[in-house]
Amino acid sequence: MKNLAFYLVVAAIAVGYNIMTSADRDSTGAIVDAGSVDAFNMHVGDCFDDPTSTFGDEISSLPGVPCADPHDNEVYALIDVTMEEYPGDDAMWEHANDECLKRFESFVGLEYESSALDIYTMYPSPESWKQNDREVVCALYDMNAEKLMGSMQDSGI
């Protein structure tokens, strides 16, 4: 019985910590207070900094920040993967990059080749695919590793 109580306390602390460190969103869904954002619950327009650590290549959360604050990346598209089976790492990477590239100009307002921004993709891994992860997250960042300020939507940068 003592073990059960211990695990319940640990679980309550973990839930409390996640709630306290999660990014706050306003009624439109925009991040208004910095904090952790679930990588599986990103929104178009979410701004975030580069993760400080990852487990291998797996990313489960990201440091979300309001777009008005300096930030490393901005989500500009979410794409549902409709393939029946996982196509392999190389094919998934290629699919994600091709689909993100197709959506770049309509968000930024400038074709990719002329832009000072680059594409950062997050896509299903073989492990996350088994957990029904079927979403590609397209984000952009400054090629010179400068912090972005404000949204890059229709920026023409």
PDB file of C-alpha atoms in Angstrom:
ATOM      1  CA  MET A   1       0.000   0.000   0.000  1.00  0.00           C
ATOM      2  CA  LYS A   2       2.909   2.352   0.735  1.00  0.00           C
ATOM      3  CA  ASN A   3       4.227   1.773  -2.800  1.00  0.00           C
ATOM      4  CA  LEU A   4       0.883   2.728  -4.333  1.00  0.00           C
ATOM      5  CA  ALA A   5       0.785   5.958  -2.320  1.00  0.00           C
ATOM      6  CA  PHE A   6       4.354   6.739  -3.374  1.00  0.00           C
ATOM      7  CA  TYR A   7       3.534   6.242  -7.071  1.00  0.00           C
ATOM      8  CA  LEU A   8       0.397   8.370  -6.786  1.00  0.00           C
ATOM      9  CA  VAL A   9       2.413  11.204  -5.247  1.00  0.00           C
ATOM     10  CA  VAL A  10       5.080  10.935  -7.966  1.00  0.00           C
ATOM     11  CA  ALA A  11       2.378  10.930 -10.671  1.00  0.00           C
ATOM     12  CA  ALA A  12       0.707  13.994  -9.129  1.00  0.00           C
ATOM     13  CA  ILE A  13       4.039  15.831  -9.028  1.00  0.00           C
ATOM     14  CA  ALA A  14       4.737  14.951 -12.669  1.00  0.00           C
ATOM     15  CA  VAL A  15       1.296  16.152 -13.788  1.00  0.00           C
ATOM     16  CA  GLY A  16       1.678  19.347 -11.756  1.00  0.00           C
ATOM     17  CA  TYR A  17       5.122  19.994 -13.207  1.00  0.00           C
ATOM     18  CA  ASN A  18       3.838  19.534 -16.771  1.00  0.00           C
ATOM     19  CA  ILE A  19       0.935  21.878 -16.145  1.00  0.00           C
ATOM     20  CA  MET A  20       3.195  24.505 -14.583  1.00  0.00           C
ATOM     21  CA  THR A  21       5.796  24.334 -17.371  1.00  0.00           C
ATOM     22  CA  SER A  22       3.398  24.116 -20.328  1.00  0.00           C
ATOM     23  CA  ALA A  23       3.100  27.091 -22.634  1.00  0.00           C
ATOM     24  CA  ASP A  24      -0.073  29.127 -22.144  1.00  0.00           C
ATOM     25  CA  ARG A  25      -2.326  29.755 -25.136  1.00  0.00           C
ATOM     26  CA  ASP A  26      -4.980  32.406 -25.634  1.00  0.00           C
ATOM     27  CA  SER A  27      -8.513  31.769 -26.948  1.00  0.00           C
ATOM     28  CA  THR A  28      -7.203  31.708 -30.536  1.00  0.00           C
ATOM     29  CA  GLY A  29      -4.602  29.065 -29.665  1.00  0.00           C
ATOM     30  CA  ALA A  30      -1.609  31.402 -29.936  1.00  0.00           C
ATOM     31  CA  ILE A  31       1.182  30.924 -27.417  1.00  0.00           C
ATOM     32  CA  VAL A  32       1.126  33.869 -25.003  1.00  0.00           C
ATOM     33  CA  ASP A  33       3.466  32.565 -22.278  1.00  0.00           C
ATOM     34  CA  ALA A  34       6.629  30.542 -22.877  1.00  0.00           C
ATOM     35  CA  GLY A  35       6.718  26.911 -21.846  1.00  0.00           C
ATOM     36  CA  SER A  36       6.758  23.363 -23.101  1.00  0.00           C
ATOM     37  CA  VAL A  37       4.650  22.501 -26.166  1.00  0.00           C
ATOM     38  CA  ASP A  38       3.752  18.919 -27.051  1.00  0.00           C
ATOM     39  CA  ALA A  39       5.392  18.156 -30.410  1.00  0.00           C
ATOM     40  CA  PHE A  40       2.297  16.128 -31.303  1.00  0.00           C
ATOM     41  CA  ASN A  41       0.002  19.103 -30.689  1.00  0.00           C
ATOM     42  CA  MET A  42       1.637  21.910 -32.651  1.00  0.00           C
ATOM     43  CA  HIS A  43      -0.408  24.640 -34.352  1.00  0.00           C
ATOM     44  CA  VAL A  44       0.354  26.593 -37.490  1.00  0.00           C
ATOM     45  CA  GLY A  45       1.847  29.850 -36.242  1.00  0.00           C
ATOM     46  CA  ASP A  46       3.469  28.318 -33.146  1.00  0.00           C
ATOM     47  CA  CYS A  47       6.896  29.767 -32.468  1.00  0.00           C
ATOM     48  CA  PHE A  48       9.497  27.756 -30.596  1.00  0.00           C
ATOM     49  CA  ASP A  49      13.163  27.609 -29.771  1.00  0.00           C
ATOM     50  CA  ASP A  50      15.468  24.755 -30.681  1.00  0.00           C
ATOM     51  CA  PRO A  51      15.180  21.879 -28.233  1.00  0.00           C
ATOM     52  CA  THR A  52      17.987  21.784 -25.699  1.00  0.00           C
ATOM     53  CA  SER A  53      18.070  18.006 -25.701  1.00  0.00           C
ATOM     54  CA  THR A  54      16.440  15.130 -27.512  1.00  0.00           C
ATOM     55  CA  PHE A  55      16.304  11.434 -26.938  1.00  0.00           C
ATOM     56  CA  GLY A  56      18.103  10.269 -30.075  1.00  0.00           C
ATOM     57  CA  ASP A  57      16.234  11.968 -32.891  1.00  0.00           C
ATOM     58  CA  GLU A  58      12.877  11.709 -31.124  1.00  0.00           C
ATOM     59  CA  ILE A  59      11.306  14.992 -30.062  1.00  0.00           C
ATOM     60  CA  SER A  60       8.297  14.885 -27.762  1.00  0.00           C
ATOM     61  CA  SER A  61       8.162  18.512 -26.620  1.00  0.00           C
ATOM     62  CA  LEU A  62       9.554  21.848 -27.659  1.00  0.00           C
ATOM     63  CA  PRO A  63      10.180  25.154 -25.877  1.00  0.00           C
ATOM     64  CA  GLY A  64       7.252  27.244 -27.137  1.00  0.00           C
ATOM     65  CA  VAL A  65       7.473  31.032 -27.034  1.00  0.00           C
ATOM     66  CA  PRO A  66       5.195  33.893 -28.100  1.00  0.00           C
ATOM     67  CA  CYS A  67       6.076  34.933 -31.655  1.00  0.00           C
ATOM     68  CA  ALA A  68       6.543  38.525 -30.440  1.00  0.00           C
ATOM     69  CA  ASP A  69       9.570  37.281 -28.475  1.00  0.00           C
ATOM     70  CA  PRO A  70      12.850  36.290 -30.166  1.00  0.00           C
ATOM     71  CA  HIS A  71      12.561  32.675 -31.325  1.00  0.00           C
ATOM     72  CA  ASP A  72      14.347  30.108 -33.481  1.00  0.00           C
ATOM     73  CA  ASN A  73      11.480  28.562 -35.466  1.00  0.00           C
ATOM     74  CA  GLU A  74       7.871  29.034 -36.569  1.00  0.00           C
ATOM     75  CA  VAL A  75       5.423  26.330 -37.647  1.00  0.00           C
ATOM     76  CA  TYR A  76       3.988  27.204 -41.049  1.00  0.00           C
ATOM     77  CA  ALA A  77       2.214  24.005 -42.092  1.00  0.00           C
ATOM     78  CA  LEU A  78       0.911  20.711 -40.708  1.00  0.00           C
ATOM     79  CA  ILE A  79       0.539  17.846 -43.152  1.00  0.00           C
ATOM     80  CA  ASP A  80      -1.341  14.598 -42.629  1.00  0.00           C
ATOM     81  CA  VAL A  81       0.564  11.606 -43.999  1.00  0.00           C
ATOM     82  CA  THR A  82      -1.855   9.332 -45.849  1.00  0.00           C
ATOM     83  CA  MET A  83       0.499   6.446 -46.632  1.00  0.00           C
ATOM     84  CA  GLU A  84      -0.738   3.029 -45.560  1.00  0.00           C
ATOM     85  CA  GLU A  85       2.647   1.836 -44.265  1.00  0.00           C
ATOM     86  CA  TYR A  86       5.776   3.534 -43.031  1.00  0.00           C
ATOM     87  CA  PRO A  87       7.878   4.054 -46.189  1.00  0.00           C
ATOM     88  CA  GLY A  88      11.286   4.015 -44.503  1.00  0.00           C
ATOM     89  CA  ASP A  89      13.353   6.840 -43.043  1.00  0.00           C
ATOM     90  CA  ASP A  90      14.742   8.220 -46.307  1.00  0.00           C
ATOM     91  CA  ALA A  91      11.393   8.155 -48.083  1.00  0.00           C
ATOM     92  CA  MET A  92       9.641   9.786 -45.112  1.00  0.00           C
ATOM     93  CA  TRP A  93      12.300  12.520 -44.947  1.00  0.00           C
ATOM     94  CA  GLU A  94      11.938  13.152 -48.687  1.00  0.00           C
ATOM     95  CA  HIS A  95       8.126  13.204 -48.488  1.00  0.00           C
ATOM     96  CA  ALA A  96       8.189  15.621 -45.544  1.00  0.00           C
ATOM     97  CA  ASN A  97      10.650  17.989 -47.214  1.00  0.00           C
ATOM     98  CA  ASP A  98       8.810  17.938 -50.559  1.00  0.00           C
ATOM     99  CA  GLU A  99       5.460  18.670 -48.916  1.00  0.00           C
ATOM    100  CA  CYS A 100       6.899  21.433 -46.718  1.00  0.00           C
ATOM    101  CA  LEU A 101       8.621  23.031 -49.696  1.00  0.00           C
ATOM    102  CA  LYS A 102       5.297  23.134 -51.598  1.00  0.00           C
ATOM    103  CA  ARG A 103       3.738  25.189 -48.781  1.00  0.00           C
ATOM    104  CA  PHE A 104       6.639  27.559 -48.070  1.00  0.00           C
ATOM    105  CA  GLU A 105       5.897  30.352 -50.564  1.00  0.00           C
ATOM    106  CA  SER A 106       2.204  30.610 -49.711  1.00  0.00           C
ATOM    107  CA  PHE A 107       3.092  31.207 -46.047  1.00  0.00           C
ATOM    108  CA  VAL A 108       6.177  33.431 -46.360  1.00  0.00           C
ATOM    109  CA  GLY A 109       5.147  35.302 -49.504  1.00  0.00           C
ATOM    110  CA  LEU A 110       8.430  34.611 -51.276  1.00  0.00           C
ATOM    111  CA  GLU A 111       9.710  31.539 -53.096  1.00  0.00           C
ATOM    112  CA  TYR A 112      12.071  29.361 -51.081  1.00  0.00           C
ATOM    113  CA  GLU A 113      15.096  29.898 -53.352  1.00  0.00           C
ATOM    114  CA  SER A 114      15.030  33.686 -52.771  1.00  0.00           C
ATOM    115  CA  SER A 115      14.257  33.550 -49.075  1.00  0.00           C
ATOM    116  CA  ALA A 116      16.610  34.068 -46.118  1.00  0.00           C
ATOM    117  CA  LEU A 117      14.620  31.364 -44.334  1.00  0.00           C
ATOM    118  CA  ASP A 118      15.133  27.633 -44.388  1.00  0.00           C
ATOM    119  CA  ILE A 119      12.901  24.643 -43.688  1.00  0.00           C
ATOM    120  CA  TYR A 120      12.952  22.487 -40.563  1.00  0.00           C
ATOM    121  CA  THR A 121      10.772  19.372 -40.685  1.00  0.00           C
ATOM    122  CA  MET A 122       9.546  17.032 -37.985  1.00  0.00           C
ATOM    123  CA  TYR A 123       8.034  13.828 -39.276  1.00  0.00           C
ATOM    124  CA  PRO A 124       7.019  10.393 -38.031  1.00  0.00           C
ATOM    125  CA  SER A 125       9.743   7.961 -37.064  1.00  0.00           C
ATOM    126  CA  PRO A 126       9.243   4.200 -37.290  1.00  0.00           C
ATOM    127  CA  GLU A 127       8.582   4.227 -33.527  1.00  0.00           C
ATOM    128  CA  SER A 128       6.094   7.107 -33.519  1.00  0.00           C
ATOM    129  CA  TRP A 129       4.366   5.637 -36.606  1.00  0.00           C
ATOM    130  CA  LYS A 130       3.481   2.593 -34.474  1.00  0.00           C
ATOM    131  CA  GLN A 131       1.772   5.041 -32.075  1.00  0.00           C
ATOM    132  CA  ASN A 132      -0.356   6.471 -34.953  1.00  0.00           C
ATOM    133  CA  ASP A 133       1.825   9.534 -35.563  1.00  0.00           C
ATOM    134  CA  ARG A 134       0.830  10.611 -39.074  1.00  0.00           C
ATOM    135  CA  GLU A 135       1.714  14.302 -39.091  1.00  0.00           C
ATOM    136  CA  VAL A 136       4.535  16.296 -40.622  1.00  0.00           C
ATOM    137  CA  VAL A 137       5.326  19.614 -38.949  1.00  0.00           C
ATOM    138  CA  CYS A 138       6.835  22.215 -41.278  1.00  0.00           C
ATOM    139  CA  ALA A 139       8.755  24.974 -39.535  1.00  0.00           C
ATOM    140  CA  LEU A 140      11.049  27.676 -40.771  1.00  0.00           C
ATOM    141  CA  TYR A 141      14.142  29.343 -39.354  1.00  0.00           C
ATOM    142  CA  ASP A 142      16.712  31.976 -40.320  1.00  0.00           C
ATOM    143  CA  MET A 143      19.542  30.498 -42.417  1.00  0.00           C
ATOM    144  CA  ASN A 144      22.089  32.623 -40.514  1.00  0.00           C
ATOM    145  CA  ALA A 145      20.872  31.259 -37.175  1.00  0.00           C
ATOM    146  CA  GLU A 146      19.561  34.696 -36.196  1.00  0.00           C
ATOM    147  CA  LYS A 147      16.525  34.837 -33.915  1.00  0.00           C
ATOM    148  CA  LEU A 148      13.235  35.587 -35.647  1.00  0.00           C
ATOM    149  CA  MET A 149      10.996  38.387 -34.386  1.00  0.00           C
ATOM    150  CA  GLY A 150       7.267  38.250 -35.020  1.00  0.00           C
ATOM    151  CA  SER A 151       5.550  35.918 -37.429  1.00  0.00           C
ATOM    152  CA  MET A 152       7.133  35.230 -40.790  1.00  0.00           C
ATOM    153  CA  GLN A 153       3.713  34.835 -42.415  1.00  0.00           C
ATOM    154  CA  ASP A 154       3.590  37.102 -45.483  1.00  0.00           C
ATOM    155  CA  SER A 155       6.934  38.612 -44.424  1.00  0.00           C
ATOM    156  CA  GLY A 156       8.529  38.261 -47.859  1.00  0.00           C
ATOM    157  CA  ILE A 157      11.845  37.503 -46.172  1.00  0.00           C
TER     158      ILE A 157
END
